[in-house]
Amino acid sequence: MTDTFFVPDGTSAQGLAFLATDHTRGPWDPDAQHGGPPSALLGHVMETAHARTDQQVVRVTVELLRPVPVARLHVATQVARPGRKVEMLEATLRDDGGSVLALARAWRIRTADVPLTDGQAPADRVEGPDGVAEGRSFFREVPPIGYVQAMETRFASGGWDDPGPATAWLRMRYPLVPDAAPSPLVRTLIAADSGNGVSASFDGLFINPDLTVHLVRPAVGEWVCLQARTTLTDHGVGLAESMLHDARGPFGRGAQTLLLDR
């Protein structure tokens, strides 16, 4: 098995081509990916195709328009709104037939030395992953090979068999693509789409058609922590929210709207 989530496969009329590996396989459909890997792939292509060192990504929204197959995919990207201080990037994920599977938009803001007159409040910290047992199961039965096994998960509070709010550290066991260390943005996006699973508290389907991540700084280190909570309703809609932490403390937030069904 290829020890990456995706393998580059040249270019096509639809953009850069990638082959999805079994590590992308999700928990709901054996032929479809978890939302994390395609979200991370869109982020990876946007930041590598339009690299800048004077700006940082501050928000990414991924619209998951339909299930993303474990198959050949194509990514096209552009600078939708150029700017010296504020810039927007866009990316589109398509299948071999040209159908749009997912869309992503990323805002970037210039970075600069802007001293704060009153300083900052101390960052809230959560227990780190060292010494925390790895979560070996999942909130439901999953394929023997897939995203769940490709990500290492350690719970600082809660657990797969403890429904409700939970705090979990996640890190990638494999690179997203060959010969490239995962960037902070890639590590954040591939983990942030697990907020609804980490805080699962509904015994049916809870599928997210979107993922939005806000970032005040890039993540530091291999581990990304989700301090996650899911809000449920009795009319078939939910919301999963995650405070994102690394070893230095909180660095952003993630949110997923949820379709609840049985």
mmCIF file of C-alpha atoms in Angstrom:
data_model
loop_
_atom_site.group_PDB
_atom_site.id
_atom_site.type_symbol
_atom_site.label_atom_id
_atom_site.label_comp_id
_atom_site.label_asym_id
_atom_site.label_seq_id
_atom_site.Cartn_x
_atom_site.Cartn_y
_atom_site.Cartn_z
ATOM 1 C CA MET A 1 0.000 0.000 0.000
ATOM 2 C CA THR A 2 1.175 3.519 -0.762
ATOM 3 C CA ASP A 3 2.096 5.292 2.457
ATOM 4 C CA THR A 4 0.534 8.632 1.545
ATOM 5 C CA PHE A 5 -3.059 9.826 1.355
ATOM 6 C CA PHE A 6 -2.710 10.870 -2.293
ATOM 7 C CA VAL A 7 -0.318 10.194 -5.165
ATOM 8 C CA PRO A 8 0.246 12.882 -7.826
ATOM 9 C CA ASP A 9 -0.805 11.718 -11.295
ATOM 10 C CA GLY A 10 0.297 14.494 -13.610
ATOM 11 C CA THR A 11 -1.941 17.194 -15.012
ATOM 12 C CA SER A 12 -5.142 17.230 -17.018
ATOM 13 C CA ALA A 13 -7.457 19.746 -18.616
ATOM 14 C CA GLN A 14 -9.131 19.964 -15.198
ATOM 15 C CA GLY A 15 -5.992 20.793 -13.224
ATOM 16 C CA LEU A 16 -3.539 18.772 -11.158
ATOM 17 C CA ALA A 17 -4.442 15.079 -10.946
ATOM 18 C CA PHE A 18 -4.132 12.923 -7.823
ATOM 19 C CA LEU A 19 -4.876 9.278 -7.056
ATOM 20 C CA ALA A 20 -6.567 8.786 -3.682
ATOM 21 C CA THR A 21 -5.230 5.853 -1.653
ATOM 22 C CA ASP A 22 -7.053 3.625 0.830
ATOM 23 C CA HIS A 23 -5.895 5.912 3.659
ATOM 24 C CA THR A 24 -8.564 8.438 2.595
ATOM 25 C CA ARG A 25 -11.484 6.007 3.010
ATOM 26 C CA GLY A 26 -14.172 7.283 5.384
ATOM 27 C CA PRO A 27 -16.594 5.738 7.907
ATOM 28 C CA TRP A 28 -19.917 6.216 6.102
ATOM 29 C CA ASP A 29 -19.373 4.604 2.679
ATOM 30 C CA PRO A 30 -16.534 2.193 1.778
ATOM 31 C CA ASP A 31 -16.229 3.847 -1.640
ATOM 32 C CA ALA A 32 -16.104 7.442 -0.347
ATOM 33 C CA GLN A 33 -13.438 9.469 1.415
ATOM 34 C CA HIS A 34 -13.529 10.993 4.857
ATOM 35 C CA GLY A 35 -13.898 14.776 4.523
ATOM 36 C CA GLY A 36 -10.468 15.472 6.015
ATOM 37 C CA PRO A 37 -8.181 14.249 3.202
ATOM 38 C CA PRO A 38 -9.886 16.105 0.305
ATOM 39 C CA SER A 39 -10.101 19.254 2.444
ATOM 40 C CA ALA A 40 -6.380 18.985 3.150
ATOM 41 C CA LEU A 41 -5.650 18.325 -0.534
ATOM 42 C CA LEU A 42 -7.479 21.507 -1.562
ATOM 43 C CA GLY A 43 -5.551 23.451 1.078
ATOM 44 C CA HIS A 44 -2.254 21.912 -0.069
ATOM 45 C CA VAL A 45 -2.773 22.857 -3.719
ATOM 46 C CA MET A 46 -3.906 26.390 -2.885
ATOM 47 C CA GLU A 47 -0.913 27.162 -0.685
ATOM 48 C CA THR A 48 1.684 25.531 -2.966
ATOM 49 C CA ALA A 49 0.324 26.965 -6.230
ATOM 50 C CA HIS A 50 0.115 30.484 -4.773
ATOM 51 C CA ALA A 51 2.898 30.492 -2.200
ATOM 52 C CA ARG A 52 3.579 33.681 -0.245
ATOM 53 C CA THR A 53 5.683 34.206 2.855
ATOM 54 C CA ASP A 54 4.181 37.583 3.807
ATOM 55 C CA GLN A 55 0.629 36.296 4.373
ATOM 56 C CA GLN A 56 -1.019 33.554 6.422
ATOM 57 C CA VAL A 57 -4.246 31.655 5.846
ATOM 58 C CA VAL A 58 -6.831 32.882 8.354
ATOM 59 C CA ARG A 59 -9.960 31.104 7.175
ATOM 60 C CA VAL A 60 -10.745 28.116 4.970
ATOM 61 C CA THR A 61 -14.250 26.998 4.034
ATOM 62 C CA VAL A 62 -14.716 23.708 2.200
ATOM 63 C CA GLU A 63 -18.071 22.901 0.610
ATOM 64 C CA LEU A 64 -18.422 19.121 0.257
ATOM 65 C CA LEU A 65 -20.945 19.046 -2.571
ATOM 66 C CA ARG A 66 -21.131 15.263 -2.973
ATOM 67 C CA PRO A 67 -19.302 12.156 -1.740
ATOM 68 C CA VAL A 68 -15.654 12.197 -2.827
ATOM 69 C CA PRO A 69 -14.713 8.807 -4.313
ATOM 70 C CA VAL A 70 -11.517 6.937 -3.516
ATOM 71 C CA ALA A 71 -10.377 7.437 -7.097
ATOM 72 C CA ARG A 72 -8.561 9.813 -9.456
ATOM 73 C CA LEU A 73 -9.271 13.461 -8.677
ATOM 74 C CA HIS A 74 -8.445 16.824 -10.246
ATOM 75 C CA VAL A 75 -7.741 20.122 -8.481
ATOM 76 C CA ALA A 76 -7.805 23.551 -10.112
ATOM 77 C CA THR A 77 -7.002 26.707 -8.177
ATOM 78 C CA GLN A 78 -6.845 30.454 -8.672
ATOM 79 C CA VAL A 79 -6.365 33.740 -6.836
ATOM 80 C CA ALA A 80 -9.951 34.972 -6.762
ATOM 81 C CA ARG A 81 -9.187 38.294 -5.104
ATOM 82 C CA PRO A 82 -5.550 39.441 -5.258
ATOM 83 C CA GLY A 83 -4.335 41.848 -2.621
ATOM 84 C CA ARG A 84 -1.266 43.125 -0.819
ATOM 85 C CA LYS A 85 -2.845 42.898 2.636
ATOM 86 C CA VAL A 86 -5.886 40.640 2.095
ATOM 87 C CA GLU A 87 -6.227 37.947 -0.555
ATOM 88 C CA MET A 88 -8.675 35.168 -1.396
ATOM 89 C CA LEU A 89 -7.776 31.832 -2.994
ATOM 90 C CA GLU A 90 -10.207 29.353 -4.541
ATOM 91 C CA ALA A 91 -9.910 25.663 -5.440
ATOM 92 C CA THR A 92 -12.208 23.164 -7.126
ATOM 93 C CA LEU A 93 -12.118 19.368 -6.807
ATOM 94 C CA ARG A 94 -13.497 17.324 -9.717
ATOM 95 C CA ASP A 95 -13.763 13.675 -10.685
ATOM 96 C CA ASP A 96 -12.661 12.170 -14.008
ATOM 97 C CA GLY A 97 -16.041 13.019 -15.539
ATOM 98 C CA GLY A 98 -15.715 16.693 -14.676
ATOM 99 C CA SER A 99 -18.323 16.732 -11.907
ATOM 100 C CA VAL A 100 -17.509 19.199 -9.126
ATOM 101 C CA LEU A 101 -17.114 17.331 -5.845
ATOM 102 C CA ALA A 102 -15.914 20.089 -3.526
ATOM 103 C CA LEU A 103 -15.100 23.790 -3.466
ATOM 104 C CA ALA A 104 -12.762 25.676 -1.164
ATOM 105 C CA ARG A 105 -12.079 29.320 -0.418
ATOM 106 C CA ALA A 106 -9.223 30.584 1.706
ATOM 107 C CA TRP A 107 -8.665 34.099 3.010
ATOM 108 C CA ARG A 108 -5.076 35.196 3.630
ATOM 109 C CA ILE A 109 -3.998 38.276 5.585
ATOM 110 C CA ARG A 110 -0.571 39.888 5.580
ATOM 111 C CA THR A 111 1.511 39.345 8.695
ATOM 112 C CA ALA A 112 3.347 42.224 10.379
ATOM 113 C CA ASP A 113 4.761 43.313 13.708
ATOM 114 C CA VAL A 114 1.809 45.062 15.376
ATOM 115 C CA PRO A 115 2.558 45.363 19.130
ATOM 116 C CA LEU A 116 -0.387 45.126 21.526
ATOM 117 C CA THR A 117 -0.495 47.879 24.142
ATOM 118 C CA ASP A 118 -2.314 45.769 26.744
ATOM 119 C CA GLY A 119 -0.680 42.435 26.018
ATOM 120 C CA GLN A 120 -2.617 39.189 25.669
ATOM 121 C CA ALA A 121 -4.473 36.980 28.114
ATOM 122 C CA PRO A 122 -2.665 33.710 28.930
ATOM 123 C CA ALA A 123 -3.610 30.944 26.515
ATOM 124 C CA ASP A 124 -5.799 28.135 27.854
ATOM 125 C CA ARG A 125 -4.031 24.820 27.510
ATOM 126 C CA VAL A 126 -5.240 21.239 27.393
ATOM 127 C CA GLU A 127 -3.393 18.108 28.462
ATOM 128 C CA GLY A 128 -0.862 17.180 25.780
ATOM 129 C CA PRO A 129 -0.707 13.874 23.893
ATOM 130 C CA ASP A 130 2.371 12.507 25.666
ATOM 131 C CA GLY A 131 1.401 9.743 28.038
ATOM 132 C CA VAL A 132 -2.199 9.677 26.806
ATOM 133 C CA ALA A 133 -3.439 6.283 25.600
ATOM 134 C CA GLU A 134 -4.286 5.958 21.931
ATOM 135 C CA GLY A 135 -7.963 5.552 21.042
ATOM 136 C CA ARG A 136 -8.155 2.211 19.275
ATOM 137 C CA SER A 137 -11.847 1.903 18.391
ATOM 138 C CA PHE A 138 -14.237 4.374 16.712
ATOM 139 C CA PHE A 139 -17.786 5.628 17.177
ATOM 140 C CA ARG A 140 -18.980 3.028 14.652
ATOM 141 C CA GLU A 141 -17.642 0.040 12.712
ATOM 142 C CA VAL A 142 -15.245 1.191 9.999
ATOM 143 C CA PRO A 143 -13.295 -0.451 7.149
ATOM 144 C CA PRO A 144 -10.088 -2.200 8.255
ATOM 145 C CA ILE A 145 -8.060 0.285 6.180
ATOM 146 C CA GLY A 146 -8.902 3.957 5.918
ATOM 147 C CA TYR A 147 -8.709 7.419 7.449
ATOM 148 C CA VAL A 148 -9.390 6.200 10.987
ATOM 149 C CA GLN A 149 -6.325 3.941 10.915
ATOM 150 C CA ALA A 150 -4.222 6.535 9.044
ATOM 151 C CA MET A 151 -4.651 9.070 11.855
ATOM 152 C CA GLU A 152 -3.336 8.527 15.364
ATOM 153 C CA THR A 153 -5.888 9.712 17.946
ATOM 154 C CA ARG A 154 -5.302 10.247 21.667
ATOM 155 C CA PHE A 155 -8.097 11.462 23.958
ATOM 156 C CA ALA A 156 -7.257 13.885 26.754
ATOM 157 C CA SER A 157 -10.919 13.646 27.827
ATOM 158 C CA GLY A 158 -13.873 11.618 26.581
ATOM 159 C CA GLY A 159 -13.423 8.796 24.090
ATOM 160 C CA TRP A 160 -14.921 6.885 21.185
ATOM 161 C CA ASP A 161 -17.199 4.923 23.528
ATOM 162 C CA ASP A 162 -17.990 7.937 25.715
ATOM 163 C CA PRO A 163 -20.571 9.990 23.761
ATOM 164 C CA GLY A 164 -20.531 13.764 24.054
ATOM 165 C CA PRO A 165 -17.966 16.564 24.316
ATOM 166 C CA ALA A 166 -14.383 15.338 24.097
ATOM 167 C CA THR A 167 -10.817 16.540 23.654
ATOM 168 C CA ALA A 168 -8.632 14.549 21.268
ATOM 169 C CA TRP A 169 -5.164 14.965 19.800
ATOM 170 C CA LEU A 170 -4.723 13.799 16.183
ATOM 171 C CA ARG A 171 -1.697 13.414 13.961
ATOM 172 C CA MET A 172 -1.091 11.981 10.506
ATOM 173 C CA ARG A 173 0.692 8.649 10.290
ATOM 174 C CA TYR A 174 1.534 9.340 6.629
ATOM 175 C CA PRO A 175 2.275 12.395 4.468
ATOM 176 C CA LEU A 176 -0.548 13.832 2.383
ATOM 177 C CA VAL A 177 1.511 13.437 -0.810
ATOM 178 C CA PRO A 178 4.954 11.901 -1.424
ATOM 179 C CA ASP A 179 8.130 13.869 -0.781
ATOM 180 C CA ALA A 180 6.413 16.731 1.057
ATOM 181 C CA ALA A 181 6.154 17.204 4.804
ATOM 182 C CA PRO A 182 2.569 18.138 5.749
ATOM 183 C CA SER A 183 2.250 21.883 6.256
ATOM 184 C CA PRO A 184 0.509 23.362 9.305
ATOM 185 C CA LEU A 185 -2.547 24.052 7.128
ATOM 186 C CA VAL A 186 -2.672 20.465 5.841
ATOM 187 C CA ARG A 187 -2.356 19.024 9.356
ATOM 188 C CA THR A 188 -5.108 21.322 10.581
ATOM 189 C CA LEU A 189 -7.616 20.623 7.805
ATOM 190 C CA ILE A 190 -7.180 16.853 7.800
ATOM 191 C CA ALA A 191 -7.813 16.772 11.563
ATOM 192 C CA ALA A 192 -10.485 19.480 11.895
ATOM 193 C CA ASP A 193 -13.026 17.520 9.882
ATOM 194 C CA SER A 194 -13.094 14.959 12.712
ATOM 195 C CA GLY A 195 -14.773 17.289 15.221
ATOM 196 C CA ASN A 196 -18.163 15.644 14.691
ATOM 197 C CA GLY A 197 -16.674 12.175 15.191
ATOM 198 C CA VAL A 198 -14.628 13.102 18.264
ATOM 199 C CA SER A 199 -17.739 14.565 19.971
ATOM 200 C CA ALA A 200 -20.237 12.075 18.517
ATOM 201 C CA SER A 201 -23.424 11.830 20.565
ATOM 202 C CA PHE A 202 -26.039 10.754 17.997
ATOM 203 C CA ASP A 203 -26.704 7.084 17.222
ATOM 204 C CA GLY A 204 -27.521 7.652 13.549
ATOM 205 C CA LEU A 205 -25.877 9.467 10.657
ATOM 206 C CA PHE A 206 -24.310 12.896 11.266
ATOM 207 C CA ILE A 207 -22.711 13.888 7.975
ATOM 208 C CA ASN A 208 -21.231 17.337 7.375
ATOM 209 C CA PRO A 209 -21.611 19.089 3.987
ATOM 210 C CA ASP A 210 -19.044 21.699 4.970
ATOM 211 C CA LEU A 211 -16.015 22.536 7.083
ATOM 212 C CA THR A 212 -14.948 26.025 8.143
ATOM 213 C CA VAL A 213 -11.705 26.687 9.985
ATOM 214 C CA HIS A 214 -10.577 30.057 11.370
ATOM 215 C CA LEU A 215 -6.885 30.429 12.261
ATOM 216 C CA VAL A 216 -5.026 33.129 14.180
ATOM 217 C CA ARG A 217 -1.656 31.459 13.586
ATOM 218 C CA PRO A 218 -0.270 28.318 11.953
ATOM 219 C CA ALA A 219 -0.300 25.126 14.009
ATOM 220 C CA VAL A 220 2.994 24.101 15.619
ATOM 221 C CA GLY A 221 4.179 20.483 15.713
ATOM 222 C CA GLU A 222 2.711 17.226 14.418
ATOM 223 C CA TRP A 223 -0.305 17.089 16.744
ATOM 224 C CA VAL A 224 -3.566 19.029 16.367
ATOM 225 C CA CYS A 225 -6.029 18.938 19.261
ATOM 226 C CA LEU A 226 -9.796 19.188 18.839
ATOM 227 C CA GLN A 227 -11.708 20.349 21.925
ATOM 228 C CA ALA A 228 -14.998 19.357 20.339
ATOM 229 C CA ARG A 229 -18.682 19.653 21.129
ATOM 230 C CA THR A 230 -21.761 18.729 19.065
ATOM 231 C CA THR A 231 -25.121 20.497 19.365
ATOM 232 C CA LEU A 232 -28.120 18.373 18.311
ATOM 233 C CA THR A 233 -31.732 19.271 17.498
ATOM 234 C CA ASP A 234 -34.926 17.253 17.046
ATOM 235 C CA HIS A 235 -35.437 18.553 13.493
ATOM 236 C CA GLY A 236 -32.533 16.792 11.780
ATOM 237 C CA VAL A 237 -29.815 19.460 11.962
ATOM 238 C CA GLY A 238 -26.695 19.647 14.114
ATOM 239 C CA LEU A 239 -23.510 21.642 14.602
ATOM 240 C CA ALA A 240 -20.052 20.417 15.604
ATOM 241 C CA GLU A 241 -17.635 23.021 16.960
ATOM 242 C CA SER A 242 -13.973 22.536 17.829
ATOM 243 C CA MET A 243 -11.465 24.749 19.569
ATOM 244 C CA LEU A 244 -8.145 23.936 17.884
ATOM 245 C CA HIS A 245 -5.029 23.588 20.034
ATOM 246 C CA ASP A 246 -1.386 22.692 19.572
ATOM 247 C CA ALA A 247 1.465 22.444 22.075
ATOM 248 C CA ARG A 248 1.470 26.249 22.493
ATOM 249 C CA GLY A 249 -2.265 26.559 23.155
ATOM 250 C CA PRO A 250 -5.350 27.496 21.104
ATOM 251 C CA PHE A 251 -4.747 28.655 17.532
ATOM 252 C CA GLY A 252 -8.171 28.524 15.856
ATOM 253 C CA ARG A 253 -11.690 27.149 15.625
ATOM 254 C CA GLY A 254 -13.462 24.663 13.375
ATOM 255 C CA ALA A 255 -17.161 24.224 12.626
ATOM 256 C CA GLN A 256 -19.240 21.685 10.699
ATOM 257 C CA THR A 257 -22.959 21.810 9.992
ATOM 258 C CA LEU A 258 -24.506 18.358 10.293
ATOM 259 C CA LEU A 259 -27.234 16.407 8.553
ATOM 260 C CA LEU A 260 -28.811 14.117 11.163
ATOM 261 C CA ASP A 261 -30.570 11.013 9.884
ATOM 262 C CA ARG A 262 -31.313 7.428 10.809
#
